[in-house]
């Protein structure tokens, strides 16, 4: 079932992606084709099958809670577009 | 005595051969590095394999290597020039991940693999081209131009690690690092005619690898020979406290394991991989390679991986879902160019809309959809369950055989532009590499011949998790009795 343009718009908003009108029309077609292909998955009976999130036997790995040296603040801020008083600066979050 | 690359043809040698010359004092690492830098300067404009060449840094590392080569502390890779895929961080050297959204980003730290390679004394020549965020099978999705296949520059080198594969094939580096999420080391390895090894998930630290799909990503190596690939894996494998998904499994000496012969090795041929849709020349070359393995004492038998036809769908739900979450961090706040807007959400939308290329946007959209309310169970959770079935196929097969042999890619290198706006056709390129990625097992591609156009063909070897020494050994023994890896592209 093809996606509607409204659905494409909704997904783009969830993903915080500004798309042009042309991109939305194009992606609608291409994403619909991929999702149609992936519809084959739904025919598989997995009622007794657990999901695989990781192939490893490891679960949450914790290190000892001991402070360690890390990069200095200057180095970590060096790539930011805007910095003030040792912090990343962003525009207003609330109106 | 003057040094002349034209006579020595250093670029055509293997790491093992060059290392012997360095140790014997026949050449220095500085001479070697200068020769490679000259070759890159001459050929990279034609291939676009390197996005950045770090000449000053390389020569500094080469001088250090030359000092070390005179001491006891020299390691097998000391003084050897290598290339690093531009999704792996090298401190102080721009990292783009093939994306505009990381334009100008300079990592403040080394990836663990880089830290380890430098400790072994390698010389880093530069950063190689990649599909944007490693999403692609042709390197055409790079924001910095397509890499060209050294065997035919009108064709793609495969992807996403196409820059690294092309660099090794063209003799612009003796070895290289890549990353493989669904086939991104093995497929370009096949299309460029070099060895491409994707270690098992958890074998090599991902710390400092720019994340695409975290349950699948794994750093791998490229080299001319399996022996060279073993040397590189020796240097980078092992547990890393900075990567919670790296395994403490002991690391064998991959080079020492190469010498064991193949008598009694059980090789499985998955019937689902030897079906229609595979180029006849690819099938013929792979079948001939299997005969070579038999002549070395291996026994072949058919195996079945019944859920193979679901792997592509499973992968293209799981990988984009993970990518959509991983790529949420690119918002113009901490790194990369920012498109200014008066309010924060607008700034995010505009920065991301301008910074990401079409394939990355497609996958973020696909992944966001698969994780969104109302579709999570039907797509993402269902894909994770089918992943269990696919992994189970391999567990069952490896109860009967030691390795699986099959084509790496259904075809040889395709023309630039041929599939670039047809996502499904591009995704089908990886139909034989995706299942192993989903299962987290080890995989390797080794050149097993050429088609009528002179394009390389890859034999894929798959083994259980943490069986890299077995795959390297099979490829090494194969290369002892074949000559494909000695052929060079005419450039």
Coordinates of C-alpha atoms in Angstrom, one line a residue:
Chain A
X1 CA 0.0 0.0 0.0
X2 CA 1.6 3.3 -1.0
X3 CA 2.3 5.9 1.6
X4 CA 0.2 9.1 1.4
X5 CA 1.9 12.5 1.1
X6 CA 0.6 13.3 4.6
X7 CA 2.3 10.3 6.0
X8 CA 5.6 11.3 4.3
X9 CA 5.2 14.7 5.8
X10 CA 4.5 13.3 9.2
X11 CA 7.6 11.0 9.1
X12 CA 9.8 14.0 8.0
X13 CA 8.5 16.0 10.9
X14 CA 9.3 13.1 13.3
X15 CA 12.8 12.9 11.8
X16 CA 13.2 16.7 11.9
X17 CA 14.1 16.8 8.2
X18 CA 13.1 19.7 6.0
X19 CA 12.1 18.2 2.6
X20 CA 11.2 20.0 -0.6
X21 CA 7.9 19.3 -2.3
X22 CA 9.8 17.4 -5.0
X23 CA 11.7 15.3 -2.4
X24 CA 8.4 14.4 -0.7
X25 CA 6.9 13.2 -3.9
X26 CA 10.0 11.2 -4.9
X27 CA 10.4 9.7 -1.4
X28 CA 6.8 8.7 -1.3
X29 CA 7.3 6.6 -4.4
X30 CA 10.6 5.1 -3.3
X31 CA 9.7 4.4 0.3
X32 CA 6.4 2.8 -0.8
X33 CA 8.4 0.5 -3.1
X34 CA 10.8 -0.6 -0.3
X35 CA 7.9 -1.1 2.2
X36 CA 6.0 -3.1 -0.4
X37 CA 9.1 -5.3 -0.7
X38 CA 9.4 -5.6 3.0
X39 CA 5.8 -6.6 3.4
X40 CA 7.0 -10.2 2.8
X41 CA 8.2 -10.1 6.4
X42 CA 4.6 -9.9 7.7
X43 CA 3.7 -13.3 6.2
X44 CA 6.3 -15.1 8.4
X45 CA 4.8 -16.8 11.5
X46 CA 7.0 -15.5 14.3
X47 CA 4.6 -16.1 17.1
X48 CA 7.1 -18.4 18.9
X49 CA 10.3 -16.6 17.9
X50 CA 12.0 -14.1 20.2
X51 CA 13.5 -10.9 18.6
X52 CA 17.3 -10.5 18.2
X53 CA 18.4 -7.0 19.2
X54 CA 22.1 -8.0 19.4
X55 CA 23.9 -11.2 18.4
X56 CA 26.2 -11.0 21.4
X57 CA 25.7 -12.9 24.7
X58 CA 26.7 -9.7 26.4
X59 CA 24.1 -7.5 28.1
X60 CA 24.7 -4.2 29.9
X61 CA 28.4 -3.8 30.4
X62 CA 29.5 -1.5 33.2
X63 CA 32.9 -0.2 34.0
X64 CA 34.1 0.5 37.5
X65 CA 32.8 3.7 38.8
X66 CA 36.1 5.4 39.0
X67 CA 36.7 8.9 37.5
X68 CA 39.0 8.9 34.5
X69 CA 40.7 11.7 32.6
X70 CA 38.8 12.7 29.4
X71 CA 39.3 15.3 26.7
X72 CA 39.4 18.8 27.9
X73 CA 36.4 21.1 27.3
X74 CA 38.1 23.3 24.7
X75 CA 38.8 20.3 22.5
X76 CA 35.2 19.1 22.8
X77 CA 33.7 22.5 22.0
X78 CA 36.1 23.2 19.2
X79 CA 33.8 21.8 16.5
X80 CA 30.7 23.7 17.5
X81 CA 29.0 26.3 15.4
X82 CA 28.5 28.6 18.4
X83 CA 29.9 28.5 21.9
X84 CA 29.4 30.7 24.9
X85 CA 30.8 30.5 28.4
X86 CA 32.1 26.9 27.9
X87 CA 28.8 25.7 26.6
X88 CA 27.2 24.8 23.2
X89 CA 24.9 27.6 22.2
X90 CA 21.5 27.0 20.5
X91 CA 18.7 29.3 19.5
X92 CA 15.6 29.7 21.7
X93 CA 14.0 26.3 22.6
X94 CA 10.7 27.9 23.8
X95 CA 8.9 30.8 22.1
Chain B
X1 CA 72.0 5.0 -3.7
X2 CA 68.9 6.6 -5.0
X3 CA 65.5 5.2 -4.6
X4 CA 63.4 4.6 -7.7
X5 CA 59.8 3.4 -7.4
X6 CA 59.6 2.8 -11.1
X7 CA 62.1 0.0 -10.8
X8 CA 61.1 -1.4 -7.5
X9 CA 57.3 -1.3 -8.2
X10 CA 56.8 -1.1 -4.4
X11 CA 53.1 -0.6 -4.8
X12 CA 52.7 -4.1 -6.4
X13 CA 54.3 -5.8 -3.4
X14 CA 52.4 -7.2 -0.3
X15 CA 52.7 -5.9 3.2
X16 CA 54.7 -9.0 4.1
X17 CA 57.2 -8.4 1.3
X18 CA 57.6 -4.7 2.0
X19 CA 58.0 -5.4 5.7
X20 CA 60.9 -7.7 4.9
X21 CA 62.6 -5.0 2.8
X22 CA 62.1 -2.5 5.7
X23 CA 63.7 -4.8 8.2
X24 CA 66.6 -5.7 5.9
X25 CA 67.2 -2.0 5.4
X26 CA 66.7 -2.2 1.6
X27 CA 64.3 0.7 1.8
X28 CA 63.2 3.2 4.5
X29 CA 59.7 3.9 5.5
X30 CA 60.2 7.5 4.4
X31 CA 61.2 6.4 0.9
X32 CA 58.3 4.1 0.8
X33 CA 55.8 6.7 2.1
X34 CA 57.1 9.3 -0.5
X35 CA 56.6 6.7 -3.2
X36 CA 53.0 6.1 -2.2
X37 CA 52.4 9.8 -1.8
X38 CA 53.7 10.4 -5.4
X39 CA 51.5 7.6 -6.7
X40 CA 48.4 9.0 -4.9
X41 CA 49.2 12.4 -6.4
X42 CA 49.4 10.9 -9.8
X43 CA 46.4 8.6 -9.7
X44 CA 43.9 9.9 -7.2
X45 CA 42.6 12.6 -9.5
X46 CA 41.5 9.7 -11.8
X47 CA 40.1 7.5 -9.0
X48 CA 38.9 9.8 -6.2
X49 CA 39.8 7.1 -3.7
X50 CA 41.2 9.5 -1.1
X51 CA 39.2 12.4 0.3
X52 CA 42.2 13.7 2.2
X53 CA 45.9 12.9 2.0
X54 CA 47.8 13.5 5.2
X55 CA 51.2 13.8 3.7
X56 CA 53.0 15.7 6.5
X57 CA 51.6 13.5 9.2
X58 CA 52.5 10.4 7.1
X59 CA 56.1 11.5 6.7
X60 CA 56.4 12.3 10.4
X61 CA 55.0 8.8 11.2
X62 CA 57.4 7.3 8.6
X63 CA 60.4 9.0 10.2
X64 CA 59.4 7.6 13.6
X65 CA 58.9 4.2 12.0
X66 CA 62.4 4.3 10.6
X67 CA 63.8 5.1 14.0
X68 CA 61.8 2.2 15.5
X69 CA 62.9 -0.2 12.7
X70 CA 66.4 0.0 14.0
X71 CA 65.3 -1.2 17.5
X72 CA 63.8 -4.3 19.0
X73 CA 60.4 -2.6 19.3
X74 CA 59.6 -2.8 15.6
X75 CA 56.3 -4.6 14.9
X76 CA 55.3 -6.4 11.7
X77 CA 53.4 -3.3 10.5
X78 CA 56.0 -0.7 11.5
X79 CA 56.5 1.6 8.6
X80 CA 53.7 0.2 6.4
X81 CA 51.5 2.9 4.6
X82 CA 47.8 2.3 5.0
X83 CA 44.6 4.2 4.3
X84 CA 41.6 4.8 6.6
X85 CA 38.0 4.9 5.6
X86 CA 36.6 8.4 6.4
X87 CA 34.0 7.1 8.9
X88 CA 36.8 6.2 11.3
X89 CA 38.2 9.0 13.5
X90 CA 41.9 10.1 13.3
X91 CA 42.6 12.8 15.8
X92 CA 43.3 16.2 14.2
X93 CA 42.4 15.0 10.7
X94 CA 39.0 16.0 9.2
X95 CA 36.4 13.2 9.2
X96 CA 33.4 13.7 6.9
X97 CA 31.7 10.2 6.7
X98 CA 31.2 11.2 3.1
X99 CA 28.6 13.8 4.3
X100 CA 28.2 17.5 4.0
X101 CA 26.7 17.5 7.5
X102 CA 30.1 16.7 8.9
X103 CA 32.0 19.2 6.7
X104 CA 34.8 20.8 8.7
X105 CA 34.6 18.3 11.6
X106 CA 37.9 17.5 13.2
X107 CA 37.8 14.6 15.6
X108 CA 39.4 15.4 19.0
X109 CA 40.3 11.7 19.5
X110 CA 41.5 8.6 17.7
X111 CA 39.3 5.6 17.1
X112 CA 40.6 2.6 19.0
X113 CA 41.6 0.9 15.7
X114 CA 43.7 3.9 14.8
X115 CA 45.3 4.0 18.2
X116 CA 46.2 0.3 17.8
X117 CA 47.5 0.7 14.2
X118 CA 49.7 3.7 15.3
X119 CA 51.0 1.7 18.2
X120 CA 52.0 -1.0 15.7
X121 CA 53.9 1.7 13.8
X122 CA 51.8 2.1 10.6
X123 CA 51.9 5.2 8.4
X124 CA 48.5 6.7 7.7
X125 CA 48.4 8.1 4.2
X126 CA 44.9 9.6 4.4
X127 CA 41.2 9.2 4.6
X128 CA 39.3 7.3 1.9
X129 CA 35.9 8.0 0.2
X130 CA 32.7 6.3 1.3
X131 CA 29.0 6.4 0.6
X132 CA 27.5 9.0 3.0
X133 CA 27.5 7.5 6.5
X134 CA 28.5 4.2 4.8
X135 CA 25.0 3.9 3.3
X136 CA 25.4 2.5 -0.2
X137 CA 27.0 -0.1 -2.4
X138 CA 28.8 2.0 -5.0
X139 CA 30.4 5.0 -3.3
X140 CA 28.1 7.2 -5.5
X141 CA 26.3 8.4 -2.3
X142 CA 29.4 10.3 -1.2
X143 CA 28.9 14.1 -1.0
X144 CA 32.4 14.4 -2.3
X145 CA 32.1 12.6 -5.7
X146 CA 32.2 9.0 -6.8
X147 CA 35.2 6.8 -6.4
X148 CA 36.1 5.0 -9.7
X149 CA 37.0 1.3 -10.1
X150 CA 40.7 0.9 -10.9
X151 CA 39.8 -1.9 -13.3
X152 CA 37.5 0.3 -15.4
X153 CA 37.1 3.9 -14.3
X154 CA 33.6 4.1 -15.9
X155 CA 32.4 1.7 -13.2
X156 CA 31.8 1.8 -9.5
X157 CA 34.2 0.3 -7.0
X158 CA 31.4 -1.0 -4.9
X159 CA 30.6 0.4 -1.5
X160 CA 30.4 1.7 0.9
X161 CA 34.1 1.3 1.6
X162 CA 34.8 1.9 -2.1
X163 CA 37.7 4.4 -1.5
X164 CA 39.6 1.9 0.6
X165 CA 39.1 -1.0 -1.8
X166 CA 40.1 1.1 -4.8
X167 CA 43.1 2.4 -3.0
X168 CA 44.4 -1.1 -2.3
X169 CA 43.6 -2.4 -5.7
X170 CA 45.3 0.5 -7.4
X171 CA 48.4 0.3 -5.2
X172 CA 47.8 3.6 -3.5
X173 CA 48.1 1.9 -0.1
X174 CA 49.3 -1.5 1.0
X175 CA 46.3 -2.0 3.2
X176 CA 43.2 -0.2 4.4
X177 CA 40.5 -0.1 7.0
X178 CA 36.8 -0.1 6.0
X179 CA 33.6 -0.7 7.8
X180 CA 30.9 -3.3 6.9
X181 CA 27.3 -3.1 8.1
X182 CA 25.7 -5.2 5.3
X183 CA 28.5 -5.9 3.0
X184 CA 30.5 -2.7 2.8
X185 CA 33.9 -4.3 3.0
X186 CA 33.2 -7.6 1.2
X187 CA 31.3 -6.2 -1.8
X188 CA 33.9 -3.5 -2.7
X189 CA 36.6 -6.1 -2.0
X190 CA 34.9 -8.3 -4.7
X191 CA 34.3 -5.5 -7.2
X192 CA 37.9 -4.2 -6.8
X193 CA 39.6 -7.7 -6.7
X194 CA 41.2 -7.5 -3.3
X195 CA 40.7 -9.3 0.0
X196 CA 38.0 -7.7 2.2
X197 CA 37.5 -9.1 5.7
X198 CA 34.5 -8.4 7.8
X199 CA 35.3 -9.7 11.3
X200 CA 32.6 -11.0 13.5
X201 CA 30.5 -8.5 15.4
X202 CA 32.3 -7.8 18.6
X203 CA 35.8 -8.8 17.3
X204 CA 37.0 -5.3 16.6
X205 CA 36.2 -2.2 18.7
X206 CA 33.8 0.3 17.1
X207 CA 34.9 3.1 19.3
X208 CA 35.6 6.1 17.0
X209 CA 33.7 4.6 14.1
X210 CA 30.9 7.0 13.1
X211 CA 27.8 4.9 13.8
X212 CA 25.4 3.8 11.1
X213 CA 23.6 0.7 12.5
X214 CA 25.0 -0.2 15.9
X215 CA 24.0 -3.8 16.0
X216 CA 25.6 -4.5 12.6
X217 CA 28.5 -2.2 12.1
X218 CA 32.0 -3.8 12.2
X219 CA 35.4 -2.4 11.2
X220 CA 37.2 -4.6 8.6
X221 CA 40.4 -4.7 6.6
X222 CA 41.4 -4.6 2.9
X223 CA 44.7 -6.1 1.5
X224 CA 46.0 -7.8 -1.6
X225 CA 46.5 -11.1 0.2
X226 CA 44.9 -13.0 3.1
X227 CA 48.3 -13.0 4.8
X228 CA 48.3 -9.2 4.8
X229 CA 44.7 -9.1 6.0
X230 CA 45.8 -11.4 8.9
X231 CA 48.6 -9.0 9.8
X232 CA 46.1 -6.1 9.9
X233 CA 43.6 -8.0 11.9
X234 CA 46.3 -9.0 14.4
X235 CA 46.8 -5.3 15.0
X236 CA 43.2 -4.2 15.5
X237 CA 41.3 -7.2 17.0
X238 CA 40.5 -7.5 20.7
X239 CA 38.5 -6.2 23.6
X240 CA 38.2 -2.5 24.2
X241 CA 36.8 -1.1 27.4
X242 CA 35.5 1.9 25.4
X243 CA 33.2 -0.4 23.3
X244 CA 30.6 -2.2 25.4
X245 CA 29.9 -4.5 22.5
X246 CA 33.5 -5.6 22.0
X247 CA 34.0 -9.2 23.1
X248 CA 36.7 -10.4 25.5
X249 CA 37.2 -13.5 23.3
X250 CA 41.0 -14.3 23.1
X251 CA 42.7 -13.1 19.9
X252 CA 44.7 -15.8 18.1
X253 CA 47.8 -15.1 16.0
X254 CA 46.0 -14.9 12.7
X255 CA 49.2 -15.1 10.7
X256 CA 50.5 -18.3 12.5
X257 CA 47.2 -20.0 11.7
X258 CA 47.5 -19.5 8.0
X259 CA 49.9 -22.4 7.4
X260 CA 47.5 -25.2 8.4
X261 CA 46.3 -27.1 5.3
X262 CA 42.7 -27.6 4.3
X263 CA 42.5 -31.4 4.4
X264 CA 39.2 -32.4 5.9
X265 CA 37.7 -28.9 5.9
X266 CA 34.0 -29.1 5.4
X267 CA 32.8 -26.4 2.9
X268 CA 29.0 -25.8 2.6
X269 CA 27.4 -24.5 -0.6
X270 CA 24.1 -22.9 0.3
X271 CA 21.6 -23.9 -2.3
X272 CA 19.7 -20.6 -1.9
X273 CA 22.8 -18.7 -3.1
X274 CA 23.3 -20.7 -6.3
X275 CA 20.1 -19.8 -8.0
X276 CA 18.9 -17.6 -10.8
X277 CA 19.9 -13.9 -10.8
X278 CA 23.6 -14.6 -10.5
X279 CA 25.8 -13.6 -13.5
X280 CA 26.9 -16.8 -15.2
X281 CA 30.6 -15.7 -15.2
X282 CA 30.4 -15.1 -11.5
X283 CA 28.9 -18.6 -10.9
X284 CA 31.5 -20.2 -13.1
X285 CA 34.4 -18.5 -11.3
X286 CA 32.9 -19.3 -7.8
X287 CA 32.4 -23.0 -8.8
X288 CA 35.9 -23.2 -10.1
X289 CA 37.2 -21.7 -6.9
X290 CA 35.3 -24.4 -4.9
X291 CA 37.0 -27.0 -7.1
X292 CA 40.3 -25.5 -6.1
X293 CA 39.4 -25.9 -2.4
X294 CA 38.4 -29.5 -3.1
X295 CA 41.8 -30.1 -4.8
X296 CA 43.4 -28.8 -1.5
X297 CA 41.6 -31.5 0.5
X298 CA 38.3 -29.7 1.4
X299 CA 35.1 -31.7 1.2
X300 CA 32.0 -29.9 -0.1
X301 CA 28.4 -30.4 0.6
X302 CA 25.2 -28.6 0.0
X303 CA 23.6 -26.7 2.9
X304 CA 20.4 -24.8 3.2
X305 CA 19.8 -21.3 4.6
X306 CA 16.0 -21.3 4.2
X307 CA 15.3 -17.7 5.3
X308 CA 17.8 -16.2 2.8
X309 CA 15.1 -14.5 0.8
X310 CA 13.9 -12.5 3.9
X311 CA 17.3 -11.1 4.7
X312 CA 17.1 -8.0 2.4
X313 CA 13.7 -7.0 3.9
X314 CA 15.0 -7.6 7.4
X315 CA 18.1 -5.6 6.9
X316 CA 16.3 -2.7 5.3
X317 CA 14.1 -2.4 8.3
X318 CA 16.6 -2.9 11.1
X319 CA 19.6 -0.9 9.6
X320 CA 17.5 2.2 8.8
X321 CA 15.8 2.0 12.2
X322 CA 19.1 2.0 14.0
X323 CA 20.4 4.7 11.6
X324 CA 17.5 7.0 12.2
X325 CA 18.3 7.0 15.9
X326 CA 22.1 7.2 15.5
X327 CA 21.8 10.1 13.0
X328 CA 19.6 12.1 15.3
X329 CA 22.8 13.6 16.8
X330 CA 23.5 15.6 13.6
X331 CA 21.7 18.8 14.4
X332 CA 24.3 21.5 13.9
X333 CA 24.9 22.0 17.6
X334 CA 28.1 20.2 18.5
X335 CA 29.7 19.7 15.1
X336 CA 29.2 20.3 11.4
X337 CA 27.8 23.3 9.6
X338 CA 24.6 24.9 10.9
X339 CA 21.8 26.5 9.0
X340 CA 20.6 29.4 11.2
X341 CA 17.0 29.8 12.1
X342 CA 15.4 31.8 14.9
X343 CA 14.0 28.8 16.7
X344 CA 15.7 25.5 17.6
X345 CA 13.4 23.0 15.9
X346 CA 13.6 25.1 12.6
X347 CA 17.3 25.1 12.9
X348 CA 17.4 21.3 13.2
X349 CA 15.0 20.8 10.3
X350 CA 17.0 23.1 8.0
X351 CA 20.4 21.9 9.1
X352 CA 19.4 18.3 8.5
X353 CA 17.5 19.0 5.3
X354 CA 20.5 20.8 3.9
X355 CA 23.2 18.5 5.3
X356 CA 22.1 15.0 4.5
X357 CA 22.1 13.6 0.9
X358 CA 19.2 11.6 -0.7
X359 CA 20.1 8.1 0.4
X360 CA 20.6 9.1 4.0
X361 CA 17.3 11.0 4.0
X362 CA 15.6 7.9 2.5
X363 CA 17.0 5.7 5.2
X364 CA 16.2 8.1 8.1
X365 CA 12.6 8.3 6.8
X366 CA 12.4 4.5 6.4
X367 CA 13.8 3.9 9.8
X368 CA 11.6 6.6 11.5
X369 CA 8.5 5.0 9.9
X370 CA 9.5 1.5 11.0
X371 CA 9.9 2.8 14.6
X372 CA 6.8 5.0 14.7
X373 CA 3.7 4.4 16.7
X374 CA 1.5 1.8 14.9
X375 CA 4.2 0.4 12.8
X376 CA 6.9 -0.7 15.3
X377 CA 5.4 -4.2 15.9
X378 CA 4.6 -4.8 12.2
X379 CA 8.0 -3.8 10.9
X380 CA 10.8 -3.3 13.4
X381 CA 9.9 -6.0 16.0
X382 CA 8.9 -8.4 13.2
X383 CA 12.3 -7.8 11.5
X384 CA 14.1 -8.5 14.7
X385 CA 12.2 -11.8 15.0
X386 CA 13.0 -12.8 11.4
X387 CA 16.7 -11.9 12.2
X388 CA 16.5 -14.7 14.8
X389 CA 15.5 -17.1 12.1
X390 CA 18.2 -16.0 9.8
X391 CA 20.8 -16.4 12.5
X392 CA 19.4 -19.8 13.3
X393 CA 19.9 -20.8 9.6
X394 CA 23.6 -20.2 10.0
X395 CA 23.8 -22.0 13.4
X396 CA 22.2 -25.0 11.8
X397 CA 24.5 -24.9 8.8
X398 CA 27.6 -24.6 10.9
X399 CA 26.7 -27.7 12.8
X400 CA 27.5 -29.6 9.6
X401 CA 30.2 -27.5 7.9
X402 CA 33.2 -25.4 8.9
X403 CA 32.8 -22.6 6.3
X404 CA 30.3 -21.6 3.7
X405 CA 31.4 -20.6 0.2
X406 CA 29.3 -18.5 -2.2
X407 CA 29.5 -15.5 -4.5
X408 CA 30.2 -12.2 -2.7
X409 CA 28.1 -10.2 -5.1
X410 CA 25.6 -11.5 -7.8
X411 CA 27.5 -9.4 -10.4
X412 CA 30.7 -7.7 -11.3
X413 CA 31.2 -3.9 -11.1
X414 CA 28.4 -1.9 -12.7
X415 CA 28.4 1.4 -14.5
X416 CA 28.5 4.6 -12.6
X417 CA 24.9 6.0 -12.6
X418 CA 23.3 2.7 -13.5
X419 CA 21.5 2.2 -10.1
X420 CA 21.9 5.4 -8.3
X421 CA 18.2 6.4 -8.2
X422 CA 16.8 2.9 -7.9
X423 CA 17.2 2.0 -4.2
X424 CA 15.9 -1.6 -4.5
X425 CA 18.2 -2.4 -7.4
X426 CA 21.1 -1.0 -5.4
X427 CA 20.1 -2.9 -2.2
X428 CA 20.0 -6.2 -4.2
X429 CA 23.8 -5.8 -4.7
X430 CA 24.2 -6.9 -1.1
X431 CA 21.8 -9.9 -1.2
X432 CA 24.6 -12.4 -0.4
X433 CA 26.4 -10.3 2.2
X434 CA 23.4 -9.1 4.3
X435 CA 22.5 -12.5 5.8
X436 CA 25.9 -12.9 7.4
X437 CA 25.8 -9.4 8.7
X438 CA 22.4 -10.0 10.4
X439 CA 23.9 -13.2 12.0
X440 CA 27.0 -11.2 13.2
X441 CA 29.3 -13.9 11.8
X442 CA 32.7 -13.5 10.1
X443 CA 32.9 -13.0 6.3
X444 CA 35.7 -12.6 3.8
X445 CA 35.8 -11.9 0.0
X446 CA 38.8 -13.1 -2.0
X447 CA 39.3 -12.5 -5.7
X448 CA 38.6 -15.7 -7.6
X449 CA 38.8 -14.6 -11.3
X450 CA 37.7 -12.0 -13.8
X451 CA 34.8 -11.7 -16.2
X452 CA 35.2 -11.3 -20.0
X453 CA 35.5 -7.5 -19.5
X454 CA 38.4 -8.0 -17.1
X455 CA 36.4 -7.1 -14.0
X456 CA 37.2 -9.0 -10.8
X457 CA 34.9 -11.6 -9.2
X458 CA 34.7 -12.3 -5.5
X459 CA 34.4 -15.6 -3.6
X460 CA 32.7 -15.1 -0.3
X461 CA 33.7 -17.3 2.7
X462 CA 31.5 -17.2 5.7
X463 CA 32.3 -18.8 9.1
X464 CA 30.8 -18.9 12.5
X465 CA 31.3 -16.0 14.9
X466 CA 35.0 -15.6 15.9
X467 CA 36.3 -18.0 13.1
X468 CA 38.4 -15.3 11.3
X469 CA 41.5 -17.5 11.5
X470 CA 39.7 -20.2 9.5
X471 CA 38.5 -17.8 6.7
X472 CA 41.9 -16.2 6.4
X473 CA 43.5 -19.7 6.3
X474 CA 41.2 -20.9 3.5
X475 CA 41.8 -17.7 1.5
X476 CA 45.5 -17.9 2.1
X477 CA 45.7 -21.5 1.0
X478 CA 43.6 -20.7 -2.1
X479 CA 46.0 -17.8 -2.9
X480 CA 49.0 -20.2 -2.6
X481 CA 47.8 -22.1 -5.6
X482 CA 46.1 -19.4 -7.7
X483 CA 47.5 -16.2 -9.3
X484 CA 44.4 -13.9 -9.4
X485 CA 45.7 -11.7 -6.7
X486 CA 48.9 -10.9 -8.6
X487 CA 47.0 -9.3 -11.5
X488 CA 47.1 -5.5 -11.5
X489 CA 44.8 -3.0 -13.1
X490 CA 46.2 -0.9 -15.9
X491 CA 46.2 2.7 -14.8

